[in-house]
Amino acid sequence: MTPGKGAQGQGSPAALFQDWLPAAGRSTGQSLPWLAAQRVQARARVRELGVPSPKSEGWRYSSLSPLLEQGFRAVGEASGEAGSALDPGALQTLLIPELRSHRVVLVNGRFDAALSALGTLPRGVRIGGLRDSLARDPDALEGLLTSVAGDGSHVFTAINTASLDDGVVLLMERGALLEEPLEVIHVALPASADARGHELAPPVAHPRLLFSLGDGAQAEIIERYVGPGGGPSCTNAVVEIALGRGALLRHRRIQDEHADGFHLSGVYLSQGADSRYEGINIGLGGRWARTDLVMRFTGEHAECDLRGLYLAGDRQLLDYHLDVHHGLPHCASRENFKGILFGKGRAVFDGLVYVAPDAQKTDAAMSNRNLILSPNAEVDTKPQLEIYADDVKCSHGTTVGQIEPEMLFYLRSRGISAGLARRMLCLGFAGEIIDGLGPAALREHVTEQVGARLEQAPL
Amino acid sequence: MLSVKGLRANVGENEILTGLDLEVGPGEVHAIMGPNGSGKSTFAHVLSGREGYEVTSGSVQFDGHDLLELEPEERARLGLFLAFQYPVELPGVNNTYFLKAALNAIRKSRGESELDAVSFMRLMKERLKVLHLDDSLLKRPVNFGFSGGEKKRNEIFQMAMLEPRLAILDETDSGLDIDALRIVADGVNALRDPARSMIVVTHYQRLLDYIEPDHVHVLARGRIIRSGGKELALELEERGYGWIDEVAA
């Protein structure tokens, strides 16, 4: 197979996605009937769904062509081994020095025990690689793994399930408390060469993450998507989150892939009664990135707070889809996404809040605000409320604007250069989202990255 | 220090300044008074370099520089300061960070080194006291959620920090009650200096009870129609602006 195979295969979409899947029967946990059944079912689902049509509602604004043209192939299949390795020195450059965490490193979706630093875990908390966990204690995962994401209607989730092989598992017992955050570093590496020195097709990784918090458990999770660059890479991650009654999860996701990075992630969230989820999604890097956040309440009086910030410049598409389903009464959700676009950057915000007929006393507010710094940048924003209950408090709003000349003049009249003034105003705009990030080391890191990106922007 | 000659400026099709002349020497305080629509704020904005005004003729020299050729930040770095009539709210932009960026930009242009964090903090706390402003203001976003009085005091606080050579106060008294007015005026008076000039733009004579001008000018239909000492302000207070139309016509 040559790297060009994918592009040629565009005439037959089903064949195209076959390259994304591993050969049947080679994955972990093949001896587990429940998991094998899931994989088979997902494989059928991939064939059934095929490549999404550009006319389908979920794909109208973001063309798949740049992704498909790369000819990505499943990790390990092309090379016949576990994929490329990352040396510890290279990892150092990807770390946030001041950040204290229980660290898990995935290299092209594969748990790397040598690079991970789990430290001492509190009582009632288990963290490990998915492959190891399936080998050691599969019973703990049965009924949990794949149950939140389900089959779905999303072909990339089905591909992930069909390829399910490795990733991260966090299991917290009732009342467990994780004081230092769990940090998951997804490192995407480009194509490697085979034994004869021929360059192989660029790899796609399918990490699966499972975070299960028992009743009253509390944790903070930082996911960082990074890579050293040097060629196209692709990560197709699925994150499943199950929160028990009264559980609290703070989930920070920083997508900071390199300039040839392709990124897909589906975050599936199931929230028990009285639970609270606080998610912050920061999109900084990558060439083509799509994130789907799908959430469901399984108990009343739960709260879901989804925030996001995306910075899209030249040759970048950053695409966010929110699907928040209020199926039960007395739950609250907040969706607040902000975007800064410059150069020829493109972004999509497609947010849906659905309130079922029985979901009385729902409290939902969705907002998407965008700052466009160049005439060539573009954002498609589509916040939607679908309300079938009559006693609810719901609102949505969207803005697409430029830097206020008044604000710019005010700063310049104090001696501040126009360029710095624009950056200060952009950082001020972004600050509402960034300020919600903890711990301080992470917040400072993101502020620096945002500042650095803005400095490159042709303002 | 400032020499304005025959200044004419348009907003769109309308000529707002129609040949304005003004000479301001070092250390002098000039009051510019006039009815609404006479061009007071336009004059302040043209001096500070705000967009949206087209200067059609005339000249403005500031310390030997052709002011009209310069960007707003370049004017500020030469020592020009505008206290806004409506200070702009900057959500998310921290007041301390803002002041530090401004002060360092100005110092750098003068060839001075940046202030270290300790000296900067000391300077801020000292100047805050003069304006009766609380330390908590430093942690807040610039003008965001400030009361009208706080915004005006914050303008004078910035002026105290940046130590301009020429300060233009645009209707600084508007919207202030008598106590706030006194605090603002005390702040301004504390900054009076033989090397620092001021142009006080105001509709009412009231402010001039507290900030005593050396010269008073009456602006009507875009040019100065009368100049005098501080007694001219009192005369205006008594007679109102009604008589001006006849003079200006």
XYZ file of C-alpha atoms in Angstrom:
708
model
C 0.000 0.000 0.000
C 1.260 3.470 -0.817
C 0.377 6.729 0.866
C -1.587 7.712 -2.231
C -4.001 4.834 -1.794
C -6.554 6.817 0.193
C -6.900 9.563 -2.362
C -7.351 7.029 -5.136
C -9.865 5.174 -3.057
C -12.244 8.098 -2.912
C -14.423 6.514 -5.573
C -15.339 3.747 -3.154
C -15.914 5.215 0.291
C -16.360 1.936 2.127
C -12.976 0.712 0.891
C -11.493 4.015 2.006
C -12.479 3.512 5.615
C -11.208 -0.075 5.506
C -7.744 1.497 5.604
C -8.679 3.159 8.865
C -9.588 -0.162 10.494
C -7.185 -2.790 11.743
C -7.312 -6.264 10.238
C -10.077 -8.221 11.954
C -9.054 -10.540 14.775
C -5.825 -8.792 15.721
C -7.033 -6.545 18.529
C -6.758 -6.753 22.276
C -9.343 -8.608 24.292
C -10.321 -10.773 21.320
C -11.220 -13.517 23.786
C -13.882 -11.322 25.413
C -17.152 -12.124 23.680
C -18.894 -8.892 24.716
C -16.076 -6.777 23.309
C -15.704 -8.867 20.162
C -19.429 -8.459 19.544
C -19.126 -4.682 19.919
C -16.334 -4.581 17.406
C -18.173 -6.662 14.852
C -21.275 -4.541 15.255
C -19.248 -1.336 14.902
C -17.558 -2.664 11.780
C -20.966 -3.255 10.232
C -21.990 0.232 11.300
C -18.959 1.724 9.513
C -19.941 -0.007 6.279
C -23.524 1.090 6.718
C -22.731 4.757 7.436
C -19.905 5.118 4.937
C -18.257 8.458 4.292
C -20.568 11.281 5.405
C -22.047 13.185 2.520
C -21.108 16.872 2.385
C -24.845 17.510 2.198
C -25.646 15.778 5.474
C -26.550 18.199 8.272
C -23.586 17.400 10.540
C -21.042 17.784 7.742
C -22.333 20.727 5.741
C -19.791 23.211 7.010
C -16.625 21.164 7.151
C -15.304 19.366 4.124
C -13.840 15.908 4.730
C -11.666 16.084 1.622
C -8.493 17.399 3.309
C -8.709 14.518 5.778
C -9.406 11.831 3.184
C -6.712 13.070 0.809
C -3.988 12.160 3.302
C -4.446 8.406 2.877
C -4.281 7.660 6.595
C -4.012 4.044 7.688
C -4.606 2.352 11.027
C -1.566 2.353 13.302
C 0.336 -0.879 13.420
C -1.267 -2.374 10.340
C 0.996 -0.741 7.810
C 4.129 -1.292 9.834
C 3.068 -4.596 11.301
C 4.186 -3.394 14.730
C 3.148 -1.134 17.537
C 3.878 2.068 15.691
C 6.512 4.725 16.193
C 8.107 5.346 19.539
C 8.733 8.661 21.240
C 11.999 9.087 23.085
C 11.897 10.551 26.609
C 13.867 13.638 25.529
C 11.245 14.501 22.941
C 8.518 14.089 25.542
C 10.218 16.655 27.792
C 9.660 19.351 25.203
C 5.933 18.570 25.213
C 5.444 18.795 28.982
C 4.280 21.768 31.040
C 7.139 21.910 33.566
C 5.226 23.363 36.519
C 2.192 21.127 36.156
C 1.862 18.440 38.829
C -0.281 15.542 37.711
C -0.819 11.800 37.454
C 0.554 11.579 33.931
C -0.486 9.169 31.222
C 1.179 9.315 27.820
C -0.403 7.824 24.723
C 1.780 7.636 21.625
C -0.377 7.309 18.529
C -3.146 6.044 20.759
C -1.018 3.462 22.535
C -0.460 3.613 26.297
C 3.256 4.102 26.948
C 4.075 2.842 30.437
C 7.681 4.053 30.290
C 6.699 7.651 29.521
C 3.735 7.723 31.883
C 4.187 8.782 35.502
C 1.154 7.751 37.502
C 2.619 8.424 40.937
C 0.751 7.283 44.008
C -2.975 7.034 43.526
C -5.444 7.698 46.318
C -7.650 4.964 47.655
C -10.500 3.946 45.378
C -8.865 5.281 42.220
C -7.551 3.148 39.366
C -5.772 4.577 36.355
C -4.200 2.529 33.613
C -3.850 1.723 29.955
C -6.966 0.259 28.372
C -5.136 -2.750 26.961
C -3.636 -3.613 30.361
C -6.956 -3.093 32.089
C -8.721 -5.425 29.647
C -6.062 -8.051 30.234
C -6.094 -7.778 34.035
C -9.675 -7.152 34.990
C -12.048 -7.213 32.028
C -15.057 -7.646 34.302
C -14.550 -4.137 35.690
C -15.043 -2.762 32.176
C -17.861 -4.935 30.943
C -21.087 -2.986 30.757
C -19.153 0.270 31.044
C -16.863 0.404 28.021
C -18.787 1.454 24.877
C -21.987 1.864 26.888
C -21.896 5.674 26.954
C -20.779 6.237 23.367
C -23.023 3.452 22.080
C -23.246 2.786 18.380
C -24.074 6.355 17.635
C -24.702 7.888 14.302
C -21.156 9.102 14.025
C -19.062 7.046 11.662
C -15.790 8.093 13.278
C -16.998 6.840 16.644
C -17.949 3.548 15.009
C -14.469 3.353 13.464
C -12.961 3.945 16.893
C -15.081 1.195 18.433
C -14.299 -1.222 15.613
C -10.598 -0.470 16.160
C -10.825 -0.426 19.953
C -7.451 -1.531 21.211
C -5.814 0.795 23.693
C -6.282 4.054 25.566
C -6.824 5.134 29.161
C -9.109 4.012 31.923
C -9.947 5.962 35.080
C -12.181 4.146 37.525
C -13.190 5.897 40.748
C -15.130 4.259 43.514
C -17.912 5.946 45.392
C -16.641 9.002 47.265
C -13.102 8.775 45.883
C -11.184 11.987 45.507
C -8.380 12.640 43.043
C -6.550 15.697 44.313
C -3.914 16.121 41.648
C -5.278 16.081 38.116
C -5.033 13.147 35.753
C -3.157 14.420 32.725
C -3.526 12.498 29.479
C -1.012 13.520 26.836
C -1.929 12.311 23.371
C 1.189 12.440 21.221
C 0.553 12.112 17.487
C 3.578 11.052 15.456
C 3.830 11.185 11.677
C 4.609 8.286 9.351
C 7.664 6.168 10.060
C 9.744 4.191 7.593
C 9.699 0.406 7.262
C 12.778 -1.818 7.603
C 13.809 -1.101 4.017
C 13.552 2.647 4.556
C 10.347 3.154 2.596
C 8.108 5.762 4.087
C 4.824 4.297 5.237
C 1.361 5.807 4.958
C 0.582 8.380 7.667
C -1.013 6.778 10.711
C -4.424 7.308 12.289
C -4.727 6.492 15.982
C -7.977 5.477 17.670
C -7.505 5.951 21.416
C -10.465 5.126 23.650
C -10.731 6.853 27.007
C -13.075 5.780 29.746
C -13.623 7.916 32.839
C -16.033 6.480 35.345
C -16.711 8.383 38.571
C -18.751 6.667 41.257
C -21.290 8.491 43.414
C -19.786 11.593 44.991
C -16.363 11.074 43.414
C -14.404 14.159 42.371
C -11.649 14.562 39.819
C -9.943 16.890 37.439
C -8.728 15.638 34.070
C -6.478 17.447 31.629
C -6.280 16.063 28.119
C -3.625 17.508 25.868
C -3.332 16.713 22.195
C 0.182 17.465 20.943
C 2.749 16.286 18.447
C 6.239 17.128 17.228
C 5.112 17.513 13.606
C 7.198 16.535 10.616
C 4.337 15.139 8.539
C 0.621 14.479 8.685
C -0.801 12.658 11.703
C -4.328 11.876 12.751
C -5.997 11.163 16.056
C -9.543 9.848 16.184
C -10.294 9.769 19.908
C -13.430 8.740 21.739
C -13.892 9.741 25.354
C -16.615 8.109 27.436
C -17.551 9.688 30.740
C -19.995 8.297 33.277
C -20.712 10.393 36.358
C -22.472 8.830 39.339
C -24.853 10.632 41.662
C -23.315 13.842 42.979
C -19.997 13.288 41.190
C -17.919 16.251 40.051
C -15.601 16.268 37.060
C -13.538 19.158 35.799
C -12.376 18.253 32.330
C -9.937 20.439 30.411
C -9.121 19.531 26.839
C -6.335 21.357 25.025
C -6.060 20.581 21.326
C -2.659 21.936 20.351
C -1.648 19.654 17.476
C 1.098 20.632 15.032
C 0.382 22.340 11.699
C -0.163 19.029 9.841
C -2.227 17.487 12.604
C -5.683 16.103 11.904
C -7.950 15.625 14.851
C -11.286 14.026 15.537
C -12.719 13.617 18.967
C -16.055 12.475 20.280
C -16.750 13.163 23.932
C -19.726 11.226 25.289
C -21.020 12.168 28.700
C -23.612 10.545 30.899
C -24.523 12.471 34.054
C -26.238 11.005 37.083
C -28.475 12.935 39.470
C -26.906 15.952 41.216
C -23.655 15.514 39.297
C -21.687 18.369 37.839
C -19.492 18.402 34.772
C -17.301 21.367 33.869
C -15.703 21.016 30.478
C -13.363 23.505 28.860
C -12.265 22.845 25.279
C -9.387 24.874 23.926
C -8.640 24.600 20.202
C -5.302 26.108 19.217
C -3.498 23.918 16.756
C -3.999 21.369 14.053
C -4.879 21.770 10.434
C -8.270 20.121 10.553
C -9.988 19.396 13.847
C -13.486 18.329 14.679
C -14.857 17.843 18.181
C -18.264 16.413 19.021
C -19.598 16.830 22.557
C -22.591 14.632 23.223
C -24.221 14.747 26.612
C -27.156 13.066 28.332
C -28.630 13.388 31.814
C -29.568 10.152 33.547
C -30.734 11.790 36.786
C -32.337 15.044 37.889
C -30.700 18.194 39.277
C -27.490 17.658 37.336
C -25.474 20.518 35.874
C -23.374 20.583 32.752
C -21.108 23.513 31.957
C -19.443 23.398 28.547
C -17.023 26.127 27.604
C -14.710 26.544 24.679
C -12.184 28.777 23.011
C -10.867 28.293 19.505
C -8.193 30.203 17.574
C -8.203 29.496 13.869
C -5.641 30.978 11.491
C -4.314 30.188 8.020
C -4.827 26.608 6.808
C -6.913 25.760 9.846
C -10.390 24.425 10.295
C -11.678 24.052 13.847
C -15.097 22.524 14.099
C -17.270 22.050 17.214
C -20.548 20.194 17.481
C -22.552 20.162 20.692
C -25.465 17.861 21.262
C -26.938 18.516 24.703
C -30.003 16.446 25.434
C -32.237 17.432 28.348
C -34.385 14.338 28.723
C -35.185 14.785 32.424
C -36.531 17.688 34.491
C -34.581 20.048 36.774
C -31.251 19.924 34.992
C -29.139 22.889 33.951
C -26.676 23.333 31.130
C -24.440 26.182 30.023
C -22.725 26.320 26.673
C -20.303 29.193 26.184
C -17.906 29.056 23.228
C -15.731 31.887 21.964
C -13.656 32.052 18.820
C -10.902 34.217 17.405
C -10.325 33.933 13.663
C -7.547 35.427 11.607
C -5.774 34.984 8.272
C -7.805 32.505 6.258
C -8.885 30.625 9.366
C -12.214 28.801 9.481
C -14.347 27.606 12.351
C -17.695 25.966 12.859
C -19.905 26.104 15.924
C -22.921 23.858 15.622
C -24.678 23.656 18.961
C -27.936 21.935 19.739
C -29.782 21.973 23.041
C -32.760 19.633 22.969
C -35.396 19.784 25.704
C -37.744 16.799 25.751
C -41.460 17.188 26.636
C -40.921 15.835 30.159
C -37.853 17.947 30.889
C -39.682 20.688 32.796
C -37.705 23.304 34.751
C -34.779 22.912 32.395
C -32.357 25.814 32.642
C -30.166 26.172 29.555
C -28.181 29.034 28.074
C -26.035 28.777 24.977
C -23.720 31.453 23.665
C -21.232 31.614 20.813
C -19.221 34.782 20.289
C -16.622 35.287 17.598
C -13.964 37.860 16.927
C -12.893 38.055 13.302
C -9.572 39.780 12.713
C -9.276 39.443 8.959
C -11.663 39.757 6.029
C -10.616 36.309 4.780
C -11.477 34.439 7.974
C -14.832 32.768 8.302
C -17.056 31.200 10.928
C -20.279 29.263 10.550
C -22.261 29.482 13.743
C -25.509 27.677 14.335
C -26.783 27.614 17.913
C -30.122 25.852 18.138
C -32.681 25.279 20.850
C -35.326 22.632 20.342
C -37.798 22.882 23.189
C -40.755 20.561 23.704
C -41.409 21.326 27.387
C -43.391 24.419 28.404
C -41.909 25.375 31.777
C -38.277 26.046 31.013
C -35.706 28.823 31.051
C -33.683 28.679 27.860
C -31.739 31.206 25.837
C -29.192 31.349 23.092
C -27.168 34.019 21.418
C -24.453 34.372 18.883
C -22.241 37.230 17.751
C -19.670 37.628 15.025
C -17.791 40.895 15.255
C -14.547 42.725 14.924
C -12.391 44.521 17.430
C -14.183 47.687 18.501
C -12.348 50.712 17.049
C -13.219 52.604 20.263
C -11.345 50.082 22.395
C -8.391 50.058 20.066
C -8.169 53.847 20.094
C -8.398 53.972 23.874
C -5.348 51.709 24.204
C -3.389 53.500 21.491
C -4.133 56.875 23.072
C -2.161 55.590 26.082
C 0.958 54.927 24.016
C 0.339 51.223 23.305
C 1.125 50.126 19.740
C -1.748 49.019 17.523
C -0.418 45.449 17.345
C -0.062 45.035 21.095
C -3.419 46.739 21.636
C -5.140 44.182 19.366
C -3.435 41.302 21.151
C -4.458 42.705 24.544
C -8.073 42.957 23.408
C -8.035 39.431 21.969
C -6.543 38.043 25.165
C -9.163 39.967 27.120
C -11.855 38.362 24.975
C -10.335 34.914 25.461
C -9.742 35.507 29.160
C -13.320 34.687 30.107
C -12.704 31.087 29.013
C -9.004 30.785 29.915
C -9.581 32.099 33.445
C -11.747 29.053 34.144
C -8.750 26.777 33.613
C -6.998 25.378 36.616
C -4.396 24.646 37.845
C -2.467 27.905 37.473
C 0.362 26.244 35.516
C -2.104 25.098 32.868
C -3.790 28.491 32.719
C -0.441 30.232 32.240
C 0.610 27.712 29.610
C -2.574 28.262 27.599
C -2.352 32.048 27.980
C 1.195 31.910 26.616
C 0.176 29.687 23.716
C -2.748 31.951 22.837
C -0.475 35.009 23.056
C 2.110 33.318 20.828
C -0.520 32.363 18.247
C -1.838 35.927 18.202
C 1.675 37.241 17.729
C 1.924 35.216 14.504
C -1.451 36.499 13.362
C -1.240 39.199 10.706
C -3.064 41.834 12.743
C 4.338 73.915 23.492
C 1.164 73.551 21.408
C 0.440 75.738 18.444
C -2.795 75.290 16.477
C -3.210 77.378 13.350
C -6.253 77.653 11.114
C -7.419 74.126 11.908
C -10.340 72.910 9.806
C -11.811 69.420 10.147
C -14.751 67.511 8.752
C -16.864 64.645 9.974
C -18.283 63.197 6.793
C -19.665 66.090 4.785
C -19.922 68.444 7.742
C -17.226 70.901 8.620
C -17.001 70.934 12.415
C -13.795 72.900 12.984
C -13.746 76.024 10.845
C -10.382 77.642 11.406
C -9.314 77.175 14.987
C -6.266 78.961 16.429
C -4.786 78.271 19.842
C -1.393 78.766 21.500
C -0.629 76.921 24.751
C 2.600 77.621 26.602
C 4.397 75.399 29.156
C 2.588 75.106 32.483
C -0.506 76.935 31.270
C -4.055 75.784 31.886
C -6.484 76.716 29.124
C -10.225 76.255 29.423
C -12.258 75.801 26.266
C -15.936 76.468 26.765
C -18.812 76.460 24.380
C -22.335 75.284 23.754
C -23.201 71.760 22.611
C -22.165 71.148 19.027
C -19.586 73.920 18.973
C -16.758 71.444 18.203
C -15.171 71.105 21.661
C -14.955 67.316 21.664
C -14.012 67.205 17.988
C -11.050 69.433 18.777
C -9.970 67.128 21.626
C -10.321 64.079 19.370
C -8.421 65.603 16.451
C -5.545 66.466 18.789
C -5.386 62.915 20.105
C -5.591 61.307 16.663
C -8.925 59.565 16.761
C -10.182 58.160 13.459
C -13.235 59.535 11.710
C -12.091 63.132 11.327
C -10.664 64.609 8.179
C -8.381 67.575 8.657
C -8.773 69.726 5.538
C -6.371 72.540 6.402
C -4.341 74.122 9.160
C -1.521 72.813 11.307
C -0.845 71.558 14.812
C 2.681 71.749 16.198
C 3.464 69.998 19.476
C 6.957 70.515 20.868
C 8.227 70.965 17.340
C 6.427 67.897 15.942
C 3.764 67.992 13.262
C 1.136 66.316 15.432
C -1.301 65.561 12.625
C 1.264 63.313 10.921
C 1.545 61.024 13.936
C -0.321 57.885 15.033
C -2.267 58.129 18.307
C 0.329 56.041 20.171
C 3.144 58.245 18.870
C 1.349 61.344 20.166
C 0.899 59.670 23.563
C 4.599 58.803 23.657
C 5.454 62.460 23.038
C 3.447 63.316 26.141
C -0.081 63.970 24.936
C -2.889 62.606 27.095
C -6.635 62.665 26.533
C -8.933 62.147 29.513
C -12.014 60.730 27.775
C -15.484 62.116 28.231
C -16.740 58.531 27.968
C -13.923 56.222 29.149
C -14.081 52.938 27.248
C -14.715 49.649 29.055
C -12.189 46.942 28.212
C -13.585 43.626 29.438
C -10.882 41.096 30.242
C -8.032 43.633 30.077
C -6.561 43.923 33.542
C -5.991 47.500 34.775
C -2.500 46.847 36.123
C -1.367 45.052 32.974
C -2.797 47.876 30.884
C -1.055 50.629 32.841
C 2.213 48.773 32.818
C 2.053 48.280 29.044
C 1.252 51.981 28.567
C 3.894 53.305 30.938
C 6.594 51.018 29.546
C 5.722 51.919 25.951
C 6.119 55.593 26.830
C 9.314 55.056 28.837
C 10.823 52.956 26.067
C 10.172 55.651 23.474
C 12.062 58.080 25.716
C 14.983 55.692 25.926
C 14.256 54.858 29.570
C 14.311 51.360 31.008
C 11.116 49.537 31.952
C 10.030 49.946 35.574
C 10.564 46.838 37.681
C 7.514 45.260 39.305
C 8.221 46.639 42.781
C 8.749 50.261 41.724
C 5.722 50.076 39.472
C 3.516 48.762 42.283
C 4.772 51.451 44.652
C 4.092 54.180 42.103
C 0.566 52.888 41.481
C -0.368 52.729 45.157
C 0.955 56.207 45.775
C -1.031 57.700 42.857
C -4.189 55.777 43.746
C -4.293 57.488 47.116
C -4.411 60.942 45.568
C -7.532 59.951 43.632
C -9.131 58.218 46.650
C -9.277 55.028 44.635
C -9.253 51.563 46.152
C -6.436 49.053 45.498
C -9.012 46.558 44.242
C -9.330 48.685 41.108
C -5.941 47.410 39.981
C -7.194 43.854 39.731
C -10.313 44.743 37.751
C -10.635 45.016 33.981
C -10.137 48.571 32.697
C -13.300 50.616 33.414
C -15.394 47.462 33.231
C -18.360 47.713 35.552
C -17.020 50.984 37.011
C -19.453 53.674 38.136
C -19.389 56.960 36.213
C -17.349 58.587 38.968
C -14.871 55.710 39.127
C -14.313 55.909 35.389
C -13.501 59.615 35.549
C -11.209 59.139 38.517
C -9.521 56.272 36.671
C -8.790 58.645 33.789
C -7.035 61.086 36.112
C -5.266 58.169 37.797
C -3.900 57.129 34.398
C -2.827 60.703 33.813
C -1.009 60.680 37.153
C 0.763 57.457 36.161
C 1.733 58.521 32.643
C 2.739 62.111 33.579
C 1.951 63.754 30.242
C 3.357 67.077 29.005
C -0.044 68.134 27.699
C -3.290 66.821 29.133
C -6.631 67.372 27.435
C -9.576 66.905 29.781
C -12.701 66.324 27.708
C -15.805 67.171 29.775
C -14.220 65.513 32.779
C -16.895 67.090 35.003
C -19.863 65.591 33.156
C -21.843 63.134 35.222
C -19.976 63.830 38.464
C -21.594 64.832 41.721
C -19.952 67.564 43.765
C -17.854 65.230 45.929
C -16.538 63.260 42.959
C -15.861 66.522 41.145
C -13.769 67.767 44.055
C -11.710 64.559 44.137
C -11.096 64.692 40.398
C -10.164 68.389 40.581
C -7.792 67.763 43.508
C -6.177 65.030 41.424
C -5.765 67.359 38.478
C -4.436 70.214 40.633
C -1.873 67.883 42.199
C -0.533 67.355 38.674
C -0.137 71.032 37.872
C 3.474 71.701 37.081
C 5.460 74.443 35.327
C 6.355 71.903 32.623
C 2.866 70.438 32.185
C 0.094 72.162 30.234
C -3.599 71.397 30.243
C -6.583 72.023 28.036
C -9.808 71.751 29.999
C -12.826 71.301 27.750
C -16.092 71.950 29.530
C -19.641 73.070 29.036
C -20.052 74.455 32.536
C -18.106 76.969 34.540
C -18.483 74.778 37.659
C -15.319 72.751 37.041
C -13.303 75.973 36.747
C -14.128 76.821 40.364
C -11.887 73.897 41.234
C -9.390 73.876 38.390
C -8.452 77.492 37.940
C -7.492 78.300 34.337
C -4.935 80.828 33.158
C -6.870 81.436 29.942
C -10.490 80.917 28.903
C -11.597 80.541 25.274
C -15.102 80.489 23.884
C -15.595 78.056 21.032
C -18.564 78.501 18.673
C -19.232 77.017 15.256
C -15.807 75.463 15.150
C -13.541 78.376 16.011
C -12.527 80.453 18.991
C -14.555 83.651 19.040
C -13.351 85.129 22.320
C -10.428 84.646 24.663
C -9.777 86.096 28.076
C -8.814 85.397 31.652
C -10.748 83.343 34.195
C -13.322 86.140 34.559
C -14.604 85.225 31.081
C -15.882 81.943 32.494
C -17.928 83.823 35.082
C -19.335 86.078 32.426
C -20.422 83.024 30.437
C -22.032 81.578 33.527
C -24.089 84.754 33.945
C -24.998 85.388 30.329
C -25.312 81.800 29.092
C -24.405 80.929 25.511
C -27.351 82.638 23.819
C -25.419 85.745 22.820
C -22.792 83.711 21.002
C -24.864 83.068 17.911
C -24.862 86.762 17.094
C -21.108 87.053 17.537
C -20.329 83.884 15.644
C -22.648 84.623 12.755
